Short mmCIF file of C-alpha atoms in Angstrom, two decimals:
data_model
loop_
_atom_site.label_atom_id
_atom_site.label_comp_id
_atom_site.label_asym_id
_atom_site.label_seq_id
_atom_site.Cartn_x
_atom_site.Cartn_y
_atom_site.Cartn_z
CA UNK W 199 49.09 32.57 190.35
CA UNK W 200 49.72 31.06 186.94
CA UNK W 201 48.24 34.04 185.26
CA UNK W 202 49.96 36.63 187.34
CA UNK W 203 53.10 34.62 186.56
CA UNK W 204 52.19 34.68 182.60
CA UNK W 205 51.91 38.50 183.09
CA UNK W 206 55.37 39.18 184.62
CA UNK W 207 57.12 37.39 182.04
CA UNK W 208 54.98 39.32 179.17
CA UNK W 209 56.44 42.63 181.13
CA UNK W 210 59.80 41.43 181.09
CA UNK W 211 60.00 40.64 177.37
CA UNK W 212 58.70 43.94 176.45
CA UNK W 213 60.87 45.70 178.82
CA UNK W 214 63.83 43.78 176.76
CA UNK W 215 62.61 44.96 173.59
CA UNK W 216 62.33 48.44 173.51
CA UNK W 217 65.73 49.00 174.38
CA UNK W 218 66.20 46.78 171.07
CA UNK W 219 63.94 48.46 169.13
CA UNK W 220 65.66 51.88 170.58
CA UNK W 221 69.10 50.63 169.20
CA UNK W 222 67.58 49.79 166.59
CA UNK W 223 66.17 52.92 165.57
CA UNK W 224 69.26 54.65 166.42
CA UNK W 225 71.39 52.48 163.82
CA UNK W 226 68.74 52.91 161.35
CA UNK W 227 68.53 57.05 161.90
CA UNK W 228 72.45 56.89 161.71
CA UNK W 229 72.41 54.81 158.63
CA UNK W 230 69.91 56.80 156.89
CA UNK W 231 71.64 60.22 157.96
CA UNK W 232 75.13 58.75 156.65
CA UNK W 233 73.55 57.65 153.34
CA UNK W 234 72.06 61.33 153.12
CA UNK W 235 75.36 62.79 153.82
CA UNK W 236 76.98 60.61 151.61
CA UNK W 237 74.23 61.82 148.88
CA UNK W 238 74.85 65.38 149.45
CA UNK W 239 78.89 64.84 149.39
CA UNK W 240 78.07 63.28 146.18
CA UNK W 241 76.00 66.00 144.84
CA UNK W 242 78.92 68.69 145.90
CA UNK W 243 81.67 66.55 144.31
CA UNK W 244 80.01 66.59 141.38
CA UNK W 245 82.00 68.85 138.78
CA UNK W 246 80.27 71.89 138.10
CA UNK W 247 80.01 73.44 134.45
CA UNK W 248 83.55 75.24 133.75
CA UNK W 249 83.38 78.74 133.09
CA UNK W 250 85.77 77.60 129.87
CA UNK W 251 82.85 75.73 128.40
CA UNK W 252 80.26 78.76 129.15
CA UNK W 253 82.46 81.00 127.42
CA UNK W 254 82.90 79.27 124.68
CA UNK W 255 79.72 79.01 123.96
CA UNK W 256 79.04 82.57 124.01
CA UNK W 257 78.52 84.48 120.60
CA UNK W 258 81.71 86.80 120.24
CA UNK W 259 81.91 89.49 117.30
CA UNK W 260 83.50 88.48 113.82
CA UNK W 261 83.68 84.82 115.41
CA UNK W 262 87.82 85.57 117.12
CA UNK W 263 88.49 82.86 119.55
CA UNK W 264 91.69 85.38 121.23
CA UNK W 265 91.46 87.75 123.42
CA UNK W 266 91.22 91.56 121.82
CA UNK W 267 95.00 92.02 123.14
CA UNK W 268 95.95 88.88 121.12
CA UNK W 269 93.90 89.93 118.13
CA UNK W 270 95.95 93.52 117.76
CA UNK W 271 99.24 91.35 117.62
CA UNK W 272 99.80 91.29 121.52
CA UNK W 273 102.86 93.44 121.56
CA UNK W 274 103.33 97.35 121.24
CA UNK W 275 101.34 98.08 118.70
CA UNK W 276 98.47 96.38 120.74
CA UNK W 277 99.50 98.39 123.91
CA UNK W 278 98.90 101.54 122.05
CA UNK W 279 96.10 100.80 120.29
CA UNK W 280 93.96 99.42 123.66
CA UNK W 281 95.51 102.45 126.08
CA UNK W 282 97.72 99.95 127.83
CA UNK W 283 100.18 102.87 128.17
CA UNK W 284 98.19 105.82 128.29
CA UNK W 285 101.37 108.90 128.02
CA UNK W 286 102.33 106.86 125.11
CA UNK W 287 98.87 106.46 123.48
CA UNK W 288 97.77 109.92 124.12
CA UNK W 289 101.34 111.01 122.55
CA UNK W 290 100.67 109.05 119.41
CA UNK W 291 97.00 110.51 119.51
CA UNK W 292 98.32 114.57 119.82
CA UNK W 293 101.06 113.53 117.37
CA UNK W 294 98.28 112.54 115.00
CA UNK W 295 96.06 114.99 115.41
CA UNK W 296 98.84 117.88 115.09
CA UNK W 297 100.09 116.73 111.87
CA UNK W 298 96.23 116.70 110.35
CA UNK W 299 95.55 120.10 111.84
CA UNK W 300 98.53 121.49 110.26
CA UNK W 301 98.03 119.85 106.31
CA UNK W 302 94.07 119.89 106.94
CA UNK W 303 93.03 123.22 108.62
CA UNK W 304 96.04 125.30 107.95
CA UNK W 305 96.60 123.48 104.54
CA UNK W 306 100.38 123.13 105.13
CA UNK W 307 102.14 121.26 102.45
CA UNK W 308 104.20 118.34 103.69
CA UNK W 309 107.17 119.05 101.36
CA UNK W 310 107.14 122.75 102.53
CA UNK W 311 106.90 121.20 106.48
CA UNK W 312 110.24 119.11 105.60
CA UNK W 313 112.30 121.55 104.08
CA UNK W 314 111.44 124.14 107.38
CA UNK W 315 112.50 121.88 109.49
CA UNK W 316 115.92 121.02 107.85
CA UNK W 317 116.59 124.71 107.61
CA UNK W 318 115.96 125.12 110.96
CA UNK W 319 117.86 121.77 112.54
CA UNK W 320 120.52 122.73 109.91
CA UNK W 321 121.10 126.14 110.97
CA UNK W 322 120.79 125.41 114.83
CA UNK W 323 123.73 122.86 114.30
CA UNK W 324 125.35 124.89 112.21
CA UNK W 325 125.66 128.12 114.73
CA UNK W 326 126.38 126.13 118.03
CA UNK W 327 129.38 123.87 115.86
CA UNK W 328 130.54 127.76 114.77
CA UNK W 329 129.72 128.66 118.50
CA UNK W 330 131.66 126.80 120.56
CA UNK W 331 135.31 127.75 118.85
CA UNK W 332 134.49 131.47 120.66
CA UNK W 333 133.55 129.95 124.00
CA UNK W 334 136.46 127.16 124.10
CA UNK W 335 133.58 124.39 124.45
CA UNK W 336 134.32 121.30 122.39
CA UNK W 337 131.33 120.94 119.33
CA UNK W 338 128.26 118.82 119.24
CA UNK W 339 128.66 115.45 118.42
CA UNK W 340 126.48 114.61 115.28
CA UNK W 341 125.46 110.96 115.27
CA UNK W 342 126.27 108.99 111.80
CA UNK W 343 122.80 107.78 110.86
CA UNK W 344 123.08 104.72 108.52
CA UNK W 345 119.48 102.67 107.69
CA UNK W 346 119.57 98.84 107.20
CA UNK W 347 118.49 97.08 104.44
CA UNK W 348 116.44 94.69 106.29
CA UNK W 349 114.34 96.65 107.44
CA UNK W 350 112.98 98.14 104.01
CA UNK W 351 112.80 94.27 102.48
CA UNK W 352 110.72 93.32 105.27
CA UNK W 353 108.24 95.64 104.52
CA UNK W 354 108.28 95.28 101.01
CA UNK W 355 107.59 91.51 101.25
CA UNK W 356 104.81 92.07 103.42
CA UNK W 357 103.32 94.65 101.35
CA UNK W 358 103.79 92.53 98.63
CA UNK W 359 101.99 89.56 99.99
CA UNK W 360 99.04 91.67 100.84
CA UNK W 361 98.72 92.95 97.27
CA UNK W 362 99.38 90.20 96.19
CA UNK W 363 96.21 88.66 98.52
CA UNK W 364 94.13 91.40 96.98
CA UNK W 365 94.51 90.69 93.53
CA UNK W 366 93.77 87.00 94.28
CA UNK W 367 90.37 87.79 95.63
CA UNK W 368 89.77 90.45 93.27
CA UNK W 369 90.23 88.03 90.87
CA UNK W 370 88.16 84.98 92.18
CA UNK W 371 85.44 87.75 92.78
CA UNK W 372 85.60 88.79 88.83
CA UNK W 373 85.08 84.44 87.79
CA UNK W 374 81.53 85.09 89.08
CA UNK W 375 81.36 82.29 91.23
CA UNK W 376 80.86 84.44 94.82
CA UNK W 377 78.01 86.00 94.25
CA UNK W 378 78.16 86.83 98.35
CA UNK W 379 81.29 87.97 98.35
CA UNK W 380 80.75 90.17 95.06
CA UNK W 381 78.27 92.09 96.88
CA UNK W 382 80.16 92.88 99.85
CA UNK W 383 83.26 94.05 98.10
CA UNK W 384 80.79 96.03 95.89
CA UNK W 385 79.12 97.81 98.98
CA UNK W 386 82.40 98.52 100.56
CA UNK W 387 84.07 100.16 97.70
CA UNK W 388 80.72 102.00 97.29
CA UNK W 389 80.60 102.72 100.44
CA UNK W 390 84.54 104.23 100.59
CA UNK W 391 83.58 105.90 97.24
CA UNK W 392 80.89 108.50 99.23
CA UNK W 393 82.78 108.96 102.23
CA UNK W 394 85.91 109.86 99.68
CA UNK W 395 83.34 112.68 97.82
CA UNK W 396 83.06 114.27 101.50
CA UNK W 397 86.60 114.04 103.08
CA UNK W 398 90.48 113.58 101.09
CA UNK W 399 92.93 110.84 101.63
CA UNK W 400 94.47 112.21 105.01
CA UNK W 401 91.15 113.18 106.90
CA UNK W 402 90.37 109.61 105.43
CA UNK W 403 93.32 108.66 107.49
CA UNK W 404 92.91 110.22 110.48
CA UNK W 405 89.68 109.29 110.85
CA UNK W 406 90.69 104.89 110.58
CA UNK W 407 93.75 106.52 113.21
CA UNK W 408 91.45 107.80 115.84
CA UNK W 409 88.55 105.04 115.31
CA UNK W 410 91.66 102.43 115.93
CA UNK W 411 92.39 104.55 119.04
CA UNK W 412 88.89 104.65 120.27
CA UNK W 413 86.81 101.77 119.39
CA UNK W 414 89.02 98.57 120.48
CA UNK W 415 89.31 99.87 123.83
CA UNK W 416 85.72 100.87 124.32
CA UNK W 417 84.79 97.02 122.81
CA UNK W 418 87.12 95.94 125.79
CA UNK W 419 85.36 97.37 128.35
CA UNK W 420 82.00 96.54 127.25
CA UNK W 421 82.66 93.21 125.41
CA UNK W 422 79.83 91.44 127.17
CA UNK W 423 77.33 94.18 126.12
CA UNK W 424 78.38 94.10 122.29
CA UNK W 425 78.41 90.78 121.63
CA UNK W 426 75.28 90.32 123.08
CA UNK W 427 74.03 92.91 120.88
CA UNK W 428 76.17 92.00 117.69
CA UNK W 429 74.73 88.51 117.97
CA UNK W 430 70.70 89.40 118.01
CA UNK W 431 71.74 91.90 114.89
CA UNK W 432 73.14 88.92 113.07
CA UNK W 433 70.39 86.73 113.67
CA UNK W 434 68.05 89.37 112.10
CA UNK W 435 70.50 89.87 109.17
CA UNK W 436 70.67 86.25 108.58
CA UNK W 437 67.14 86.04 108.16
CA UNK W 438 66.99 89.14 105.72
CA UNK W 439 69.74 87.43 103.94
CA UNK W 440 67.42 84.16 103.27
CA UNK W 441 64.48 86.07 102.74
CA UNK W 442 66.74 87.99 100.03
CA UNK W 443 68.26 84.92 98.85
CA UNK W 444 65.23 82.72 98.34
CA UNK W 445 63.18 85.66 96.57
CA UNK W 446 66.33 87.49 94.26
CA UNK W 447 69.51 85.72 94.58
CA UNK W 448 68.85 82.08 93.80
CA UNK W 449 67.18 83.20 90.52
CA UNK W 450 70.12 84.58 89.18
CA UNK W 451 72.26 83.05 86.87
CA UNK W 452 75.61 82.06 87.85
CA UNK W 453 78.78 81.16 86.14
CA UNK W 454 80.00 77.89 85.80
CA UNK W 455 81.72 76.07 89.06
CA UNK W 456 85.54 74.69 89.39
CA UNK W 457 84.07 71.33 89.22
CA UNK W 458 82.77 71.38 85.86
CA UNK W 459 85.35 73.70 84.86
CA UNK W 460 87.70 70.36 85.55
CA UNK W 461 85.36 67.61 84.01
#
């Protein structure tokens, strides 16, 4: 009887605990699932990597920081040039292209293209002012045209400042102490000097005209794609450039610095 008695209580006790071992469990699955939850909300508040920072550290060509729009000036000039406007840009395109056929290809002289159209403005303004004392209309009204001096000194200051800029650099370029920038001046004047032997001054011009028309829009749309490829072509001419300036450049002799210029 004792041992049956032993056994009923050994029942009852483990009767009681599973529940408490259920309730248990349960707190500790809860608790567990709450601290994974709370890991996971951690993980997603977590800031991810700005697409600012990405983008800055992407490679873009001639190292500009602004967007092409920005670069151009941002205003009409920039509107034109990227197509922003395109009955406007195509005008200024046709416009361009008219005037070279007409000097170029029919070798029209620009002082002879002047004087036609005076005579011909003169002469139309001339018969309608004579024209309307027959049919008892009253005459055209002829605007009085009168140019500002502002206008004119603004762009002779700026003209002046960029000449100005040139000679500076021309002459910091002559003191021999750039040799990198000697050689690049060098090439491009060398460069302008064949492609003048092939083509004057105004296909010269027409040619930067329609490039500026073409090529900044065209970089716009495929920005991504050229700077990708502008950056693995600089990365090869940098290493050219060491190879060149480790074997060639560094032996020659150059002139004497600011520094010791000063002591």
């Amino acid at each position: 009887m004792a041992d049956h008695a032993e056994d009923l209580d050994k029942k009852e006790e483990t009767l009681i605990e599973k529940p408490a071992e259920k309730v248990h469990g349960d707190h500790d699955s809860s608790s567990s699932a709450s601290s994974e939850s709370d890991s996971e909300k951690k993980v997603k508040s977590k800031p991810a990597s700005s697409p600012t920072s990405v983008k800055d550290k992407i490679f873009r060509l001639f190292g500009r920081e602004k967007p092409v729009h920005q670069v151009f000036g941002g205003g009409k000039p920039a509107d034109v040039f990227l197509w922003r406007n395109k009955r406007i840009s195509a005008a200024v395109l046709g416009g361009a292209t008219a005037v070279w056929v007409l000097f170029e290809l029919l070798e029209y002289h620009l002082l002879t293209l002047v004087c036609h159209i005076l005579i011909l403005a003169l002469a139309i303004l001339f018969l309608w002012s004579n024209a309307t004392t027959f049919i008892n209309k009253s005459p055209p009204r002829i605007p009085e045209v009168r140019l500002s001096e502002e206008p004119f000194l603004q762009v002779a200051a700026a003209v002046r400042f960029e000449i100005n800029r040139a000679l500076a650099v021309l002459r910091e370029i002559a003191s021999g102490r750039d040799l990198k920038k000697f050689l690049a001046v060098v090439s491009g004047l060398w460069f302008f000097s064949i492609l003048g032997s092939y083509c004057n001054f105004l296909t010269l011009f027409y040619i930067t005209f329609v490039l500026l028309h073409t090529l900044p829009v065209l970089y716009e749309k495929y920005e991504d794609k050229v700077d990708s490829f502008a950056e693995k072509a600089m990365i090869e001419i940098r290493k050219k450039y060491a190879v060149f300036d480790e074997k060639v450049l560094s032996k020659i002799p150059r002139g004497p610095s600011k520094d010791k210029k000063r002591a």
